[in-house]
Coordinates of C-alpha atoms in Angstrom, one line a residue:
T1 CA 90.2 104.3 85.1
C2 CA 90.4 107.9 86.2
R3 CA 89.8 108.9 82.6
S4 CA 86.6 106.7 82.5
I5 CA 85.4 108.0 85.9
A6 CA 86.0 111.5 84.4
R7 CA 83.9 111.0 81.5
G8 CA 81.2 109.2 83.7
V9 CA 81.8 105.8 82.0
S10 CA 80.5 103.0 84.3
P11 CA 82.9 100.2 84.6
L12 CA 79.8 97.9 83.9
T13 CA 79.5 99.4 80.4
E14 CA 81.4 96.7 78.8
S15 CA 79.4 93.9 80.5
R16 CA 76.1 95.7 79.5
G17 CA 75.3 96.4 83.2
S18 CA 75.7 92.9 84.3
L19 CA 77.7 92.9 88.0
V20 CA 78.1 89.1 87.6
Q21 CA 79.6 89.4 84.1
S22 CA 81.8 92.4 85.3
L23 CA 83.1 90.5 88.4
Q24 CA 84.0 87.4 86.3
K25 CA 86.0 89.7 84.0
I26 CA 87.8 91.3 87.1
A27 CA 88.6 87.6 88.1
D28 CA 89.6 86.4 84.7
L29 CA 92.1 89.6 84.2
A30 CA 93.7 88.9 87.6
G31 CA 94.3 85.4 86.8
A32 CA 95.6 86.1 83.5
S33 CA 98.4 88.3 85.3
G34 CA 99.8 84.9 86.5
H35 CA 100.6 86.1 90.0
A36 CA 97.9 83.7 91.4
C37 CA 94.9 81.5 90.4
V38 CA 91.9 83.5 90.8
D39 CA 88.6 81.6 91.0
F40 CA 85.2 83.2 90.4
E41 CA 81.8 81.8 91.5
A42 CA 78.3 83.3 91.3
I43 CA 75.5 81.9 93.3
E44 CA 72.2 83.5 92.0
N45 CA 69.3 82.6 94.2
A46 CA 67.2 85.7 93.2
P47 CA 67.6 88.3 90.4
L48 CA 69.7 91.2 90.7
T49 CA 67.6 94.4 91.8
L50 CA 70.4 96.7 92.7
L51 CA 70.5 100.3 91.3
S52 CA 73.3 101.1 88.7
E53 CA 75.2 103.1 91.4
S54 CA 75.0 100.3 93.6
R55 CA 76.4 97.8 91.0
D56 CA 79.1 100.3 90.1
Q57 CA 80.3 100.5 93.6
L58 CA 80.3 96.9 94.3
H59 CA 82.4 96.3 91.1
R60 CA 84.9 98.9 92.3
I61 CA 85.2 97.4 95.9
T62 CA 85.7 94.1 94.2
Q63 CA 88.3 95.3 91.9
E64 CA 90.2 97.1 94.8
A65 CA 90.0 93.9 97.0
V66 CA 91.4 91.9 94.2
N67 CA 94.2 94.3 93.5
N68 CA 95.1 94.5 97.1
A69 CA 95.2 90.6 97.4
L70 CA 97.4 90.5 94.3
K71 CA 99.8 93.1 95.4
H72 CA 100.1 92.6 99.3
S73 CA 98.9 89.1 100.3
N74 CA 101.7 86.9 98.5
A75 CA 98.7 84.6 97.8
D76 CA 98.7 82.0 95.2
N77 CA 94.9 81.4 95.2
I78 CA 92.2 83.9 95.3
E79 CA 88.4 83.3 95.4
V80 CA 86.0 85.8 94.2
T81 CA 82.4 85.0 94.9
I82 CA 79.1 86.9 94.6
Q83 CA 75.9 85.6 96.3
I84 CA 72.6 87.1 95.1
D85 CA 69.8 86.5 97.6
P86 CA 66.3 88.0 97.5
T87 CA 67.2 90.8 100.2
L88 CA 71.1 90.9 100.0
V89 CA 74.2 90.8 97.7
R90 CA 77.2 89.4 99.1
I91 CA 80.6 89.7 97.6
Q92 CA 83.7 88.0 99.1
V93 CA 87.3 88.1 98.0
A94 CA 89.3 85.7 99.9
D95 CA 92.9 84.7 99.6
N96 CA 95.4 82.2 100.9
G97 CA 98.1 84.7 101.6
R98 CA 99.8 85.9 104.7
G99 CA 96.6 87.3 106.2
L100 CA 96.1 90.4 108.4
H101 CA 98.5 92.0 110.8
P102 CA 99.1 89.8 113.8
S103 CA 98.3 92.6 116.1
G104 CA 94.6 92.2 115.1
A105 CA 94.5 96.2 114.9
E106 CA 91.7 97.5 112.8
Q107 CA 92.8 97.3 109.1
T108 CA 93.3 100.7 107.6
G109 CA 95.0 102.2 104.5
F110 CA 93.8 104.2 101.4
G111 CA 92.5 101.0 99.7
I112 CA 90.5 99.7 102.7
D113 CA 89.2 103.2 103.6
G114 CA 88.3 103.7 100.0
M115 CA 86.3 100.5 99.9
R116 CA 84.6 101.3 103.3
Q117 CA 83.4 104.7 102.1
R118 CA 82.2 103.0 98.8
A119 CA 80.3 100.7 100.7
A120 CA 78.7 103.3 103.1
T121 CA 77.6 105.2 100.1
I122 CA 75.3 102.5 99.0
G123 CA 74.1 101.4 102.5
A124 CA 76.3 98.1 102.4
R125 CA 78.6 96.8 105.1
L126 CA 82.1 95.9 104.4
R127 CA 84.5 94.2 106.8
V128 CA 88.1 92.5 106.4
E129 CA 88.5 89.3 108.4
T130 CA 91.2 86.8 109.0
R131 CA 90.5 83.3 107.4
R132 CA 90.8 80.3 109.6
R133 CA 92.8 78.5 107.0
G134 CA 95.0 81.4 106.6
G135 CA 94.8 84.5 104.3
A136 CA 92.3 87.2 104.6
A137 CA 88.9 87.9 103.3
V138 CA 87.2 91.0 102.1
V139 CA 83.2 90.8 102.6
C140 CA 80.8 93.3 101.5
E141 CA 77.1 92.7 102.2
C142 CA 74.7 95.2 100.3
P143 CA 70.9 95.2 100.8
Q144 CA 69.0 95.1 97.7
P145 CA 65.5 96.1 97.2
A146 CA 62.7 93.6 96.6
P147 CA 61.6 93.4 92.9
S148 CA 58.5 95.5 93.5
E149 CA 60.6 98.3 95.0
A150 CA 63.4 98.2 92.3
P151 CA 63.1 100.9 89.4
A152 CA 62.9 99.2 85.9
M153 CA 66.1 98.7 84.4

């Protein structure tokens, strides 16, 4: 990944710029590790009009969230969901693991801080929350321009 970043190669190159396909690949690779069952769902209610930089950052945020769930949550099930609406792209990575620290303290760490910084660079909002059924969820919501405002792809 570091070499690709240094060369300026987008993580979306292999999926020809498709954010949905790149997130599907993240889920497939994570599931193939055998550490957890990883499900993927795409809810496409509108065309994706995000700039390439925003798609790259959302890819990397999702990748980090899935890696964190695999490494730290002891989850046996992880769900990756992208919902594309006319004005918002919402990505959620939820697991059924041990959840957040019981103190309720703000979750920090290099991974979470990095995801927050990535989200901020594209005007997105990132939150980490405890799920009612147990486990945790990383939710990133990114506004997307209206099709008339988006540059031609």
